[in-house]
XYZ file of C-alpha atoms in Angstrom:
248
model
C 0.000 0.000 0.000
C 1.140 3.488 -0.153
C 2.782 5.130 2.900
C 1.417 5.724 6.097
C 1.554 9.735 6.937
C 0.432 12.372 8.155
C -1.462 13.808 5.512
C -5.102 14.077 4.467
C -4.336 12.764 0.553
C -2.271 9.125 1.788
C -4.474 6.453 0.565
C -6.014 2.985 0.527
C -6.671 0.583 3.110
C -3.599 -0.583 4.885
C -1.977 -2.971 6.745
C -2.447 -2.963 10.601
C 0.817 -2.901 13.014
C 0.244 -6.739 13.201
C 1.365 -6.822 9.447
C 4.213 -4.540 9.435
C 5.822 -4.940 6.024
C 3.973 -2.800 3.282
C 3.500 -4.851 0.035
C 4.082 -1.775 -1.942
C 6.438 1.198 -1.660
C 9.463 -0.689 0.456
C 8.273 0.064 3.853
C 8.977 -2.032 6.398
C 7.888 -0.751 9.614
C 5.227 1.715 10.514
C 3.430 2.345 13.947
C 0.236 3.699 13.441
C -1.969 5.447 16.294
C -5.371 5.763 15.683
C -7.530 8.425 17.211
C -10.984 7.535 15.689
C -12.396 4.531 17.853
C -16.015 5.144 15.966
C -16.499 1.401 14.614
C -19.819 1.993 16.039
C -20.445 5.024 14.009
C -20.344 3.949 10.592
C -23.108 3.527 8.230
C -23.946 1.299 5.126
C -24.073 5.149 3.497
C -20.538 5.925 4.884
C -19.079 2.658 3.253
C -20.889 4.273 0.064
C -19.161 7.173 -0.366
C -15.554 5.339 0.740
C -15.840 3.243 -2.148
C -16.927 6.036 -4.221
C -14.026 8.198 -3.466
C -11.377 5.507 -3.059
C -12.305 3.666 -6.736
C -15.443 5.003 -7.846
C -17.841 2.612 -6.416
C -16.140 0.046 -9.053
C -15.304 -3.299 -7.262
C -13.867 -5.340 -10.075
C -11.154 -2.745 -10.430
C -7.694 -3.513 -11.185
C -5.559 -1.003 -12.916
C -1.926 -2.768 -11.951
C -0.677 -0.368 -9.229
C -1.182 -2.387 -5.954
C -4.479 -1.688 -5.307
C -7.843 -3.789 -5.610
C -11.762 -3.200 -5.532
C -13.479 -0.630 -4.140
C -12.087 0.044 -0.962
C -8.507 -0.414 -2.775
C -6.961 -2.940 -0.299
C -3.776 -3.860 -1.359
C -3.057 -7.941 -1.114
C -1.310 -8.123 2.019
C -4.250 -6.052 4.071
C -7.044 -8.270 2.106
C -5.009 -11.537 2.929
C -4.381 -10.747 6.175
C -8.642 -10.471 7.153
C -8.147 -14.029 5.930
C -9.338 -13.923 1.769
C -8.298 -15.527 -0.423
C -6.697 -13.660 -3.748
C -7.226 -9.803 -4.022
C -10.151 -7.777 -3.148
C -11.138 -7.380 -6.829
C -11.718 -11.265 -7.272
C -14.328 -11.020 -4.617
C -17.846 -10.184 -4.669
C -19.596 -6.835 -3.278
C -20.591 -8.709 -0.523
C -17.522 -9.652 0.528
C -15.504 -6.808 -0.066
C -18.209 -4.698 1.779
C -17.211 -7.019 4.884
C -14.064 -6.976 4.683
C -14.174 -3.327 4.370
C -16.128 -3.266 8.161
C -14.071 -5.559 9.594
C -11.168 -3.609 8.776
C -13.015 -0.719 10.145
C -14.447 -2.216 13.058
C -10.581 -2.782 14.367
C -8.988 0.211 13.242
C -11.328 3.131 12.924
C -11.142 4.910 9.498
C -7.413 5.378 10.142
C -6.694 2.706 6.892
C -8.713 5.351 4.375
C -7.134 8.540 5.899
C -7.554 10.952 3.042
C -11.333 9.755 1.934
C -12.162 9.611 5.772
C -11.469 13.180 6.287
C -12.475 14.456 2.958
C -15.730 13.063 3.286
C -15.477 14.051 7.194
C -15.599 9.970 8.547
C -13.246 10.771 11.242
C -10.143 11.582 12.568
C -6.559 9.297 12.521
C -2.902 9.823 13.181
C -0.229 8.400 11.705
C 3.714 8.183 12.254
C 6.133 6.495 10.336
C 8.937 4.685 11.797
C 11.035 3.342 8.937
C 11.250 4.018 5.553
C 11.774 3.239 1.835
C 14.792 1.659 0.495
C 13.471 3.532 -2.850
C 12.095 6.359 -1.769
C 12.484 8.976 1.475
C 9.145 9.207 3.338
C 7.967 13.196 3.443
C 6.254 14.171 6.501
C 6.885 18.104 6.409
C 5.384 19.085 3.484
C 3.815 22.652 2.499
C 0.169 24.053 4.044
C -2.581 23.106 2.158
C -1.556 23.104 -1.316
C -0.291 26.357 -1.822
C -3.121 27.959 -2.307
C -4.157 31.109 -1.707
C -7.160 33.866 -2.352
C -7.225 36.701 -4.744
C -10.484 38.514 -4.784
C -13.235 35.426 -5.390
C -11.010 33.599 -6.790
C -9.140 30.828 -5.600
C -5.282 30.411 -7.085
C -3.011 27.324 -6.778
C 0.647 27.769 -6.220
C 1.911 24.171 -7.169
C 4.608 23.539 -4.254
C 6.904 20.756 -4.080
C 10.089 19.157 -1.136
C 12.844 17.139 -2.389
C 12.477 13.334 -2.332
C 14.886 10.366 -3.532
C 12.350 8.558 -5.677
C 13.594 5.866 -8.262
C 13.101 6.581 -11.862
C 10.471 3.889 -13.029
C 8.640 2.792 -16.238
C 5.788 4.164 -16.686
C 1.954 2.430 -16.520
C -0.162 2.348 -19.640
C -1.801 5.881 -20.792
C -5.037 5.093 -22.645
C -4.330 8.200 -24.778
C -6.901 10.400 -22.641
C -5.346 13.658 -21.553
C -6.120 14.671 -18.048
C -7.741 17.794 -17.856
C -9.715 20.680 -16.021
C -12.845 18.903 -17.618
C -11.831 15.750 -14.950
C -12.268 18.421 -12.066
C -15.788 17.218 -11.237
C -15.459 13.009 -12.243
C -13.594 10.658 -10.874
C -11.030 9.181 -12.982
C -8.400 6.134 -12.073
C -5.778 7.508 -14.295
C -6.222 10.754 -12.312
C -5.852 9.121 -9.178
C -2.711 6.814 -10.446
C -1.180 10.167 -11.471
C -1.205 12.354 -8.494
C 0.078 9.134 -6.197
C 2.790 9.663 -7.741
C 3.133 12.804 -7.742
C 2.895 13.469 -4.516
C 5.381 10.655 -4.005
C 7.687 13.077 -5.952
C 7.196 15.438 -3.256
C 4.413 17.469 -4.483
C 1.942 18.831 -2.361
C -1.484 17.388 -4.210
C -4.477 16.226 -2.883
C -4.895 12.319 -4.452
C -8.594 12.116 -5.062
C -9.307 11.280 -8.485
C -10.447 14.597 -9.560
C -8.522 16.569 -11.547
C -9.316 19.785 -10.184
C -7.326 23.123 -10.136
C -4.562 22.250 -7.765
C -3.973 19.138 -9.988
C -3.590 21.579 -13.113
C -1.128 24.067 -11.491
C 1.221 21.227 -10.728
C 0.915 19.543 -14.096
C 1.807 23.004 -15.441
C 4.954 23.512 -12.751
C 6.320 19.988 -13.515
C 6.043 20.445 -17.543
C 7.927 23.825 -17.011
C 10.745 22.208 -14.538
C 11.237 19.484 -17.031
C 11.292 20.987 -20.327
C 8.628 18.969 -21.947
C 6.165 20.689 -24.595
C 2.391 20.614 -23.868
C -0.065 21.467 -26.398
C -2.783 22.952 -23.277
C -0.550 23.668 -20.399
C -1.930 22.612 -16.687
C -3.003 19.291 -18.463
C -1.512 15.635 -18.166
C -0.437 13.727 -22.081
C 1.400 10.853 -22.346
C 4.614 12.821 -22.395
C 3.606 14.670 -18.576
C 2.517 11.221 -17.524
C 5.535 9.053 -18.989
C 7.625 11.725 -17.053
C 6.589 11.689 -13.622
C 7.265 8.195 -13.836
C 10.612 8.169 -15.641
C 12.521 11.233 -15.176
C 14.664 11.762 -11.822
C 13.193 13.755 -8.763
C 15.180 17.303 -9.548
């Protein structure tokens, strides 16, 4: 799964202290401390909305990065409530469960950004080890960068040094990400801002490809030279990049 931190756009359901070794990203040791304790709390409407902003309500999804179904356990977490395969092989049902359980024992701590953007609860997290790939950012700019002028709110794409190892890129299906994704969830737009913000930029990972997403796709063309037809949007050369170029 991605990394556990303190910050409202880390990801996914993840593994519990019990299961210390991450199955993706290299970690191998994170204590987590949970402030939420309100199992009791949820609702069949709150798992609704989880699955809507962690995959899009789509439970059969699989796009190749770690993740599965609509909660977007990664194999170790989903193995470890004792299924079988990945979350994606299961039914609704099933994943539904599995998606209480894991709630039931740890609060909404595993779904940290969802949880608070959708305002599920609360949940701390500190890491203790990190990446033999990457270097785990925990101070990280306020909010974005953004800031008011007038009405109007303005992005300031911000960005801290990481070591993060060049890697080939996934598939691009040839749809550019744009300011028309600001208000539908996409996968690729998701997929895309992980890793950006494992780059070290400060960007909400949502799905939605809103304003804050555009200002960074237009800072990161800029820094690296590359040629885009409608700057503040994502092609295939934006999106090969932020996998294969080095962390400058």
């Amino acid at each position: 799964m991605s990394v556990l931190r303190p910050r409202k756009h880390a990801k996914h359901a993840k593994p519990s202290v019990a299961a210390p070794a991450l199955a993706a990203g290299g970690i191998t040791a994170v204590t987590v401390v949970s402030s939420s304790g309100t199992a009791s709390a949820a609702t069949a409407d709150d798992f609704r909305r989880l699955r809507v902003c962690e995959s899009g309500g789509n439970y059969a999804i699989n796009t190749g990065n770690g993740y599965y179904g609509a909660y977007q356990f990664d194999r170790r977490t989903w193995q470890g409530l004792g299924y079988s395969g990945t979350a994606n092989q299961h039914p609704a049902a099933v994943q539904d469960e599995g998606a209480r359980r894991l709630q039931a024992a740890r609060g909404w701590q595993p779904w940290p950004a969802c949880s608070k953007k959708l305002g599920l609860g609360r949940s701390t997290t500190t890491v203790s080890a990190q990446s033999t790939e990457e270097r785990v950012v925990v101070a990280r700019a306020s909010r974005g960068g953004q800031r008011n002028e007038g009405s109007r709110r303005v992005f300031k794409a911000k960005v801290v040094k990481v070591a993060l190892a060049p890697t080939p890129a996934p598939f691009f299906n040839g749809n550019d990400l744009t300011l028309d994704d600001a208000d539908r969830f996409r996968i690729g737009v998701k997929m895309w801002q992980d890793r950006m913000s494992k780059r070290g930029w400060d960007l909400e990972v949502d799905g939605f490809f809103g304003p804050q997403s555009a200002a960074v796709a237009k800072r990161f063309a800029y820094q690296k030279d590359i040629a885009v037809a409608a700057p503040g949007t994502v092609d295939k050369a934006v999106w090969d990049a932020a996998w294969t170029l080095p962390v400058s």
